XYZ file of C-alpha atoms in Angstrom:
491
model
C 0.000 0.000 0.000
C 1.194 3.485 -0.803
C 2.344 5.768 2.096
C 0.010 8.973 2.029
C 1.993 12.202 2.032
C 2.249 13.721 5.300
C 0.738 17.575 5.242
C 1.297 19.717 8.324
C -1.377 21.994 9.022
C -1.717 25.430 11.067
C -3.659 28.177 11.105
C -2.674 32.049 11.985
C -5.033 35.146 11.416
C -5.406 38.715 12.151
C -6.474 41.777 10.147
C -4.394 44.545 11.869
C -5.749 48.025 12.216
C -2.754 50.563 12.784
C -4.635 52.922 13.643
C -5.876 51.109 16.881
C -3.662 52.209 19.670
C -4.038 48.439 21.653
C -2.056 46.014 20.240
C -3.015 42.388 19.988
C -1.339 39.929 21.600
C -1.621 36.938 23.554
C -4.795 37.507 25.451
C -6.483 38.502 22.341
C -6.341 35.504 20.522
C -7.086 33.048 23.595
C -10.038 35.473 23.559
C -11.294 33.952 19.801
C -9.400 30.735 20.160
C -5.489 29.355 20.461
C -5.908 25.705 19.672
C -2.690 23.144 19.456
C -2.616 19.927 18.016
C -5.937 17.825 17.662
C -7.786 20.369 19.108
C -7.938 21.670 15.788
C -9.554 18.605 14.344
C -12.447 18.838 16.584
C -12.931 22.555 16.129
C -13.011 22.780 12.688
C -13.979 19.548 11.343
C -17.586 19.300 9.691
C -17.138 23.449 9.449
C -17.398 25.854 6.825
C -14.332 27.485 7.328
C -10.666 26.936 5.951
C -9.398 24.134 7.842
C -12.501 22.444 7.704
C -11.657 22.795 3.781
C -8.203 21.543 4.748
C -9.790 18.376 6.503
C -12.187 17.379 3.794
C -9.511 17.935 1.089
C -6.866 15.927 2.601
C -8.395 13.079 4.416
C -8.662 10.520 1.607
C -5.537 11.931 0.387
C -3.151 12.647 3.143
C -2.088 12.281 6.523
C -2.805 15.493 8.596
C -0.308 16.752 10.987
C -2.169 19.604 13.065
C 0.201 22.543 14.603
C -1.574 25.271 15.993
C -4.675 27.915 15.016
C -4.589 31.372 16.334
C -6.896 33.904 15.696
C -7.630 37.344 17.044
C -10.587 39.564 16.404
C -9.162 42.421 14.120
C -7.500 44.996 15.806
C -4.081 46.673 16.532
C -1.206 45.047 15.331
C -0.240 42.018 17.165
C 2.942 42.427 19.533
C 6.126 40.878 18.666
C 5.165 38.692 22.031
C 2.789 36.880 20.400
C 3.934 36.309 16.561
C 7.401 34.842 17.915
C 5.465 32.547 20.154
C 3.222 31.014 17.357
C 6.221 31.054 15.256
C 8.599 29.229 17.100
C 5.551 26.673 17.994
C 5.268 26.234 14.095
C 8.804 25.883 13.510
C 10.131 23.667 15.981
C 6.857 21.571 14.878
C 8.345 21.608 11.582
C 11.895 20.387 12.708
C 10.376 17.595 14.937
C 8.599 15.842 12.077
C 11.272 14.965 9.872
C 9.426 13.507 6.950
C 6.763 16.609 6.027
C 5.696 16.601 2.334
C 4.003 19.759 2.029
C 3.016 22.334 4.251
C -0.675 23.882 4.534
C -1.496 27.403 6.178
C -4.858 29.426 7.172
C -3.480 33.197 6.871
C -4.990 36.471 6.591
C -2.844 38.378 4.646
C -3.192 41.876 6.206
C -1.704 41.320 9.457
C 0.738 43.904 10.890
C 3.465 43.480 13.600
C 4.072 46.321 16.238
C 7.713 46.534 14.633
C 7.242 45.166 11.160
C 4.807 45.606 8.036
C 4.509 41.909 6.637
C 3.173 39.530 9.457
C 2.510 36.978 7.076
C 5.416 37.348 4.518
C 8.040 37.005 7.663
C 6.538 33.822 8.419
C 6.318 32.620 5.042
C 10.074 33.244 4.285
C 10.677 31.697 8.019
C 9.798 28.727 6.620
C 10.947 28.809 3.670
C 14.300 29.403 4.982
C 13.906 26.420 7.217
C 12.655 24.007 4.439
C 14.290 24.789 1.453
C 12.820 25.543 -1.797
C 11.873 22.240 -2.964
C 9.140 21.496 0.114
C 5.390 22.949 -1.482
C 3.820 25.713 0.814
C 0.439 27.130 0.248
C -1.994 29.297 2.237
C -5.631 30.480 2.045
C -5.814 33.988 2.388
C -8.694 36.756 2.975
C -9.822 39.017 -0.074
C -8.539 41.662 2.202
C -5.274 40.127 2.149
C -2.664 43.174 1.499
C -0.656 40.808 -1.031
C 3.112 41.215 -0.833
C 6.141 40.682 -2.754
C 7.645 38.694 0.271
C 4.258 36.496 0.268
C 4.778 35.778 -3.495
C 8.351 34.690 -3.246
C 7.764 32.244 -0.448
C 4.861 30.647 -0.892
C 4.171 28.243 -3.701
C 0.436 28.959 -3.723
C -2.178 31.763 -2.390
C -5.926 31.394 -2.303
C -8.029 34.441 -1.195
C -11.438 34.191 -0.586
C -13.272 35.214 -3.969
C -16.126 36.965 -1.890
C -17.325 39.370 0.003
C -19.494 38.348 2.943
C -16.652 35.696 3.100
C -19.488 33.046 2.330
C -16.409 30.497 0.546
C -13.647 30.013 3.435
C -14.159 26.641 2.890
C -14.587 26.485 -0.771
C -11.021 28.443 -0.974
C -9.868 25.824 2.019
C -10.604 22.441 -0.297
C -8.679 24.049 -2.900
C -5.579 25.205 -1.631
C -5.529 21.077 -0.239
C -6.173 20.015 -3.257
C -3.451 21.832 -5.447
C -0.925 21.384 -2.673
C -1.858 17.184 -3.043
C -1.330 17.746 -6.951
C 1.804 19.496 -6.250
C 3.532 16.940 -4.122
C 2.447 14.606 -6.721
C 4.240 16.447 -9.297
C 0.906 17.149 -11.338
C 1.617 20.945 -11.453
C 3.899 23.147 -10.675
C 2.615 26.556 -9.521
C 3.963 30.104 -10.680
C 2.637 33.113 -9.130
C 2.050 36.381 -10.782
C 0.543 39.820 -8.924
C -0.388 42.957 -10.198
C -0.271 45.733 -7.591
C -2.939 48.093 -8.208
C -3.273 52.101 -7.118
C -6.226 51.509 -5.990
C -7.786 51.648 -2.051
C -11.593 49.709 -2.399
C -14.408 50.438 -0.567
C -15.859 47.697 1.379
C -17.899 46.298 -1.585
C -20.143 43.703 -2.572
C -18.655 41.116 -4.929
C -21.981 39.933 -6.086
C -22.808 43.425 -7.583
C -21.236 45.875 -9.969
C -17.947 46.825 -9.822
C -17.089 44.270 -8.310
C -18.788 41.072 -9.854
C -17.781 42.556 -13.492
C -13.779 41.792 -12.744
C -14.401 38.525 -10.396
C -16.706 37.123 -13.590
C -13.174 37.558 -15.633
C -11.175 36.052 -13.205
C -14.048 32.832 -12.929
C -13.848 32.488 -17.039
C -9.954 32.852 -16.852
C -9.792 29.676 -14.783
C -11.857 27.734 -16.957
C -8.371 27.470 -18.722
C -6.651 24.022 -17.821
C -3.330 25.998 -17.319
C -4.710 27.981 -14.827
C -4.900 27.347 -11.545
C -6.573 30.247 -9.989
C -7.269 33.873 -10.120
C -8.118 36.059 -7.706
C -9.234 40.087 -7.325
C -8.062 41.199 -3.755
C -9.833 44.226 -2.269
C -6.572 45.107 0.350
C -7.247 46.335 3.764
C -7.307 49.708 3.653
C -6.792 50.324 7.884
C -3.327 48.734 7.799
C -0.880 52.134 7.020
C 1.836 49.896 4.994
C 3.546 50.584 1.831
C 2.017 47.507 0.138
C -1.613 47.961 1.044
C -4.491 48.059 -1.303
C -6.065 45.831 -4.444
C -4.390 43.655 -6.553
C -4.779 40.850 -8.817
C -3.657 37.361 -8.707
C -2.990 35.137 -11.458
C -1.599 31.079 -10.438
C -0.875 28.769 -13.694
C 0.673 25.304 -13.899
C 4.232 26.297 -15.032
C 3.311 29.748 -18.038
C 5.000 32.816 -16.139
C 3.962 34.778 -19.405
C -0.022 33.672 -18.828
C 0.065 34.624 -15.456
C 1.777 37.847 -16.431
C -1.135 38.110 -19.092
C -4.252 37.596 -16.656
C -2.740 39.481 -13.917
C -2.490 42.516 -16.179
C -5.893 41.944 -18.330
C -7.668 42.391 -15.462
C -5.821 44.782 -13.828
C -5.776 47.296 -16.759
C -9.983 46.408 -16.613
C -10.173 47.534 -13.034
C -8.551 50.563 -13.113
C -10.452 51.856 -16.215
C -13.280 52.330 -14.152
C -11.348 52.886 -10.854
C -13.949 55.327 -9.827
C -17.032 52.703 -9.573
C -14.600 51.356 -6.628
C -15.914 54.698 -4.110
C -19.208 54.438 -2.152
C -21.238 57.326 -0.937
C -23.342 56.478 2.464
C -26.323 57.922 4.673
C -25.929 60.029 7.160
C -27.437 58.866 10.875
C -29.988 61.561 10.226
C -31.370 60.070 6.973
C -30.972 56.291 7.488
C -32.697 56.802 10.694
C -35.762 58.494 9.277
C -36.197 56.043 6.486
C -35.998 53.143 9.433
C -38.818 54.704 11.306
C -40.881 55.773 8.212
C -40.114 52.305 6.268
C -43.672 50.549 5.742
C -41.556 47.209 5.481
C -39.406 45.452 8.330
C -36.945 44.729 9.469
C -34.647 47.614 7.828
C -31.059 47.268 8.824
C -28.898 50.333 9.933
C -25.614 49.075 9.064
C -22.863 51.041 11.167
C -20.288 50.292 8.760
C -17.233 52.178 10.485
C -17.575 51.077 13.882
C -16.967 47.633 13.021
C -15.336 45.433 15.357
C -14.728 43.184 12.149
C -12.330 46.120 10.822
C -10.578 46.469 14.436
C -12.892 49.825 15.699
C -14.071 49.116 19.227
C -17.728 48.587 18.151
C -18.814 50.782 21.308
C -19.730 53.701 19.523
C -22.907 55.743 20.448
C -24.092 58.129 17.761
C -26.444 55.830 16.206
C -28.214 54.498 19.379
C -28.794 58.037 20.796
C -30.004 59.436 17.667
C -33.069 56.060 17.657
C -33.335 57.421 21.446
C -34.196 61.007 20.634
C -36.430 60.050 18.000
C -38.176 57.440 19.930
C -37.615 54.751 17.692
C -39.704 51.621 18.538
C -39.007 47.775 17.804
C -35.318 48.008 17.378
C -32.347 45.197 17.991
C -29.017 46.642 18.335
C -25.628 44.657 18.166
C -24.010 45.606 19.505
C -22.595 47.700 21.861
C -18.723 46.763 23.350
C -19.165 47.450 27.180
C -17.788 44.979 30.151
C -18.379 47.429 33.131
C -22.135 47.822 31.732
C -22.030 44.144 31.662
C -21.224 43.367 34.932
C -23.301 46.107 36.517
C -26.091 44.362 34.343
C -25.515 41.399 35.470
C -25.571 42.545 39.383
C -28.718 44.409 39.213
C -30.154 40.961 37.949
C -33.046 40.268 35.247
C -35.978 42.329 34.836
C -34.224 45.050 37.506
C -34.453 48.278 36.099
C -31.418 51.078 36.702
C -29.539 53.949 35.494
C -26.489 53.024 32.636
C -23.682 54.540 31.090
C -23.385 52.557 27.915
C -20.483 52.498 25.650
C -18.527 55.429 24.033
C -15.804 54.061 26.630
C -12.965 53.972 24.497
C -10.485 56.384 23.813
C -11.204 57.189 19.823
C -14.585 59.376 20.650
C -17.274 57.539 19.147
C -19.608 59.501 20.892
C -20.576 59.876 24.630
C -21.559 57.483 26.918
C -25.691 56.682 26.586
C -26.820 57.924 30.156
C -30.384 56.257 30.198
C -32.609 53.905 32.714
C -32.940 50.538 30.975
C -34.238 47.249 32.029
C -32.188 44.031 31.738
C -34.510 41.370 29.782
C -31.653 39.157 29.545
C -28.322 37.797 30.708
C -26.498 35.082 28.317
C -23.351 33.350 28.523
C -22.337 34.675 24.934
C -21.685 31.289 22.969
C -23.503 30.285 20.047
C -22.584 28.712 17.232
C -23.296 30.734 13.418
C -26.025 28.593 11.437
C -25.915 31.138 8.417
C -23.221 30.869 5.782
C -20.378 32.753 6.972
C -18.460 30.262 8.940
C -21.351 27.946 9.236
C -20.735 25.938 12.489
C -17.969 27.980 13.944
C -18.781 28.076 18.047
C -18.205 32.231 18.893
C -18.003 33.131 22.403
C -18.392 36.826 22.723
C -18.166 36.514 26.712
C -21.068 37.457 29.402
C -23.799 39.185 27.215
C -26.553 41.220 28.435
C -30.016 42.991 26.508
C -30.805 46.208 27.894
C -34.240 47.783 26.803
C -34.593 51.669 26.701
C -38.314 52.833 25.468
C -39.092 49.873 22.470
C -35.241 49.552 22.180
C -33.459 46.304 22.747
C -29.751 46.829 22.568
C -27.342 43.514 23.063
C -24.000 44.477 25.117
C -21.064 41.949 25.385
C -17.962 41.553 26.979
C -15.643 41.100 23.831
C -15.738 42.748 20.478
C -17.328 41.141 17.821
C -19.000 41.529 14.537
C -22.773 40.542 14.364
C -22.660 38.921 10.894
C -25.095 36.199 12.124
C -28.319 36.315 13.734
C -27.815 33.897 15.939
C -26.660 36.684 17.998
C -29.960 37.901 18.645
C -31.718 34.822 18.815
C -29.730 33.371 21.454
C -30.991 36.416 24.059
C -33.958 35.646 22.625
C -34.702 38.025 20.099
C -36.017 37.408 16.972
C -34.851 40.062 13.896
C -37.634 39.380 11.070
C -39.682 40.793 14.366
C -37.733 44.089 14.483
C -38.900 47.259 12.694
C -34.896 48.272 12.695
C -32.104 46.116 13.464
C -28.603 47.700 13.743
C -25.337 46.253 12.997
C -22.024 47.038 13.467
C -20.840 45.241 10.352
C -19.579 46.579 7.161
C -20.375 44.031 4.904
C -20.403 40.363 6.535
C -24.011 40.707 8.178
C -25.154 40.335 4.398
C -24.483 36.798 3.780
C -27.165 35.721 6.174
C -29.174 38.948 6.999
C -30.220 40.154 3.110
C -32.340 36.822 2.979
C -34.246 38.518 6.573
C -33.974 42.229 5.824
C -36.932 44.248 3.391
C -34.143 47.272 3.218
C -30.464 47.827 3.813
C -29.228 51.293 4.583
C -25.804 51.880 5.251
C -25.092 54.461 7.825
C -22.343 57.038 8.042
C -21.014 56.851 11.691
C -17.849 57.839 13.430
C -15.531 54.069 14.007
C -12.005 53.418 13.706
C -12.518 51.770 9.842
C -14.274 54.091 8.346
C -15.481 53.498 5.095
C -15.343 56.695 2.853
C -11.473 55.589 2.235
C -10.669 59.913 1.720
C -11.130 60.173 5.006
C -8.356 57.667 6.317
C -5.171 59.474 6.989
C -2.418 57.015 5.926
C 0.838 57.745 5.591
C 3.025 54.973 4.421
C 1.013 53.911 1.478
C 2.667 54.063 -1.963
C 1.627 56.773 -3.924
C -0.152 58.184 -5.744
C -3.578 55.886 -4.957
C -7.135 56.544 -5.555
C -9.264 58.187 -4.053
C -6.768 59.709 -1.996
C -4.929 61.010 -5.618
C -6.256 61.976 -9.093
C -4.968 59.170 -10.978
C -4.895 60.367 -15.281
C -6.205 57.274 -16.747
């Protein structure tokens, strides 16, 4: 019987806001999880996320050697602390087992060190210079990877996401398992070509115009037996690095000048209408009125720049006092980043009513604290597993969560950040959204893989957060330049 190839396995994420003053470190990803070993086989198998891909993919094919899985909720850049700690984990893991065909890695792609740009691209040429050239390496990334030259040169493939809500982790999981088994068979060999665009995205939509115009020609480009993949990358706009922003992402078996080709084609496509790539949004005022005046429900108040899911706090205000003053009724808010309204909560005891001071706590003024009497309705536990298809099956433990109710609203607070993309966050306090004249989220795109099959209207909502998405606004100062929409660009 033939000996299966052995595949090592790990997982390492974070989307790294540098314009968050907290770094992330060690804490923060025990916070989301820090598995070792088989721990990751019971987390992620049977789940749609990348290492459930991973799993599926490989378990016919391979034997699986599981390292580690970190991830953080996005935030400031993680500390040296904690990448050197995962890294040496993943290396000495590497040294151990002697006989390692291939090597298979979750990443993000945007994550930024508190004394280095490239989180990822370090540890890709980390291992690369442990291995040697000849052992395959390939990684799933996020469509908000910032894509790298380092990345390129040391991995051997990259698959980002194709869309945005990140409804295909797993779909982009299986695949990077599957060309890594064809590699160490000797079926292909990968060549990588990127295209580096001038361009900073708005947090878009990929199943609507621009977007969906440019991801169609990558989808009919891969039809192409040579091809492997291609792939349109939005960037992360929140991490200040040299390399941030969109590219595209061309993988063929072995044809450098196809690659070259693709990667350009669609470039050159993109930045013809580089414009279409900006988004105008409502101000509170507006999106607001048309909640209250809507004659369908629920309508969703997106509060697309205070989302924890870009690395702002998610404790901001200006929304929730606005539906205060104008007495909105039958609202569900998630929700609002607050431990010391937690715990007060939670010692005043269900159905207790009492005076609060909720949110606007943290230091990047997202408006005031919300000085109101509210009753507690409920006090959770914060665990629930997401049944919609963003990371379907993935447990989430947002710590102690309470729902406060001011006047016909019910707002959700919680212990940890988070981004509401599924609502299993209000049903497990017992809340059901297709009830809810308004629901708010802090979410800047995610809450629409599950929520645009609930919600009658969308309206996104112009709010102060920490990733704010009118892109003029964001004051970066490493980025290359020139880049739209912060330049004229003379196309």
């Amino acid at each position: 019987m033939k000996k299966k190839p052995r595949v090592l396995i790990a997982e390492f994420k974070h989307e790294s806001n540098t314009f968050c003053h907290d770094k992330t470190g060690i804490k923060e990803f025990q916070e989301k999880y820090f598995l070792f070993g088989e721990e990751l086989i019971k987390f992620f198998k049977g789940t749609k996320s990348e290492i459930g891909g991973f799993i599926d993919a490989c378990q016919e094919e391979a034997e699986i050697l599981p390292v580690l899985a970190a991830n953080a909720c996005p935030g400031g850049a993680v500390t040296r602390e904690m990448f050197d700690l995962v890294k040496k984990n993943l290396l000495n893991k590497i040294r151990e087992e002697k006989n390692i065909d291939a090597i298979l890695l979750s990443l993000h792609g945007a994550m930024v060190l508190e004394d280095a740009p490239d989180g990822e691209g370090e540890l890709l040429e980390e291992i690369r210079n442990l291995v040697g050239d000849n052992l395959p390496i390939m990684a799933s990334l996020d469509m908000h990877a910032n894509l790298t030259e380092k990345m390129i040169k040391n991995a051997n493939g990259l698959f980002p996401y194709d869309n945005n809500p990140h409804t295909d982790l797993y779909e982009r999981g299986y695949e990077a398992a599957v060309n890594i088994i064809k590699m160490i068979r000797k079926e292909i060999k990968p060549v990588l070509v990127m295209n580096k665009l001038p361009l900073l995205s708005s947090c878009l939509n990929t199943a609507r115009l621009p977007h969906k115009e440019f991801l169609d020609m990558a989808h009919k480009w891969e039809k192409d037996p040579r091809v492997i993949s291609v792939s349109i990358l939005a960037g992360f706009n929140y991490a200040d690095i040299y390399e941030a922003g969109m590219s595209v992402l061309a993988q063929t078996n072995n044809d450098l000048p196809l690659a070259a080709k693709i990667a350009n084609k669609i470039g050159d496509a993109i930045m013809a209408k580089h414009q279409d790539f900006y988004k105008e949004i409502y101000s509170i005022e507006e999106a607001i009125k048309m909640g209250i005046e809507s004659d369908v429900k629920p309508v969703i108040l997106a509060d697309v720049s205070d989302n924890p899911g870009g690395g702002s706090p998610g404790d901001g205000t200006e929304i929730l006092k606005k539906l205060i003053e104008k007495k909105a009724q039958n609202v569900g808010f998630a929700t609002i980043f607050d431990p010391e309204t937690v715990e007060k909560a939670i010692k005043i005891g269900i159905r207790n009513t009492a005076d609060f001071n909720i949110g606007g706590k943290s230091v990047y003024n997202l408006g005031k604290p919300i000085t109101t009497k509210a009753i507690v309705k409920t006090i959770a536990d914060g665990k629930f597993i997401n049944k919609g298809p963003m990371g379907h099956g993935l447990m989430n433990d947002v710590g102690r969560t309470v729902v406060l109710g001011i006047n016909g609203i019910e707002v959700i607070v919680n212990e940890r950040r988070f981004q509401p993309l599924d609502p299993e966050i209000f049903r497990r306090v017992g809340i059901e959204p297709l009830e809810k004249q308004i629901i708010v989220l802090k979410s800047a795109m995610h809450y629409r893989a599950a929520y645009e099959k609930l919600a009658r209207k969308i309206i996104e909502v112009d709010a102060p957060g920490v990733a704010p998405v009118n892109t003029k606004v964001i004051k970066l100062k490493n980025i290359r330049r020139p880049v739209f929409p912060l330049d004229r660009l003379d196309i």
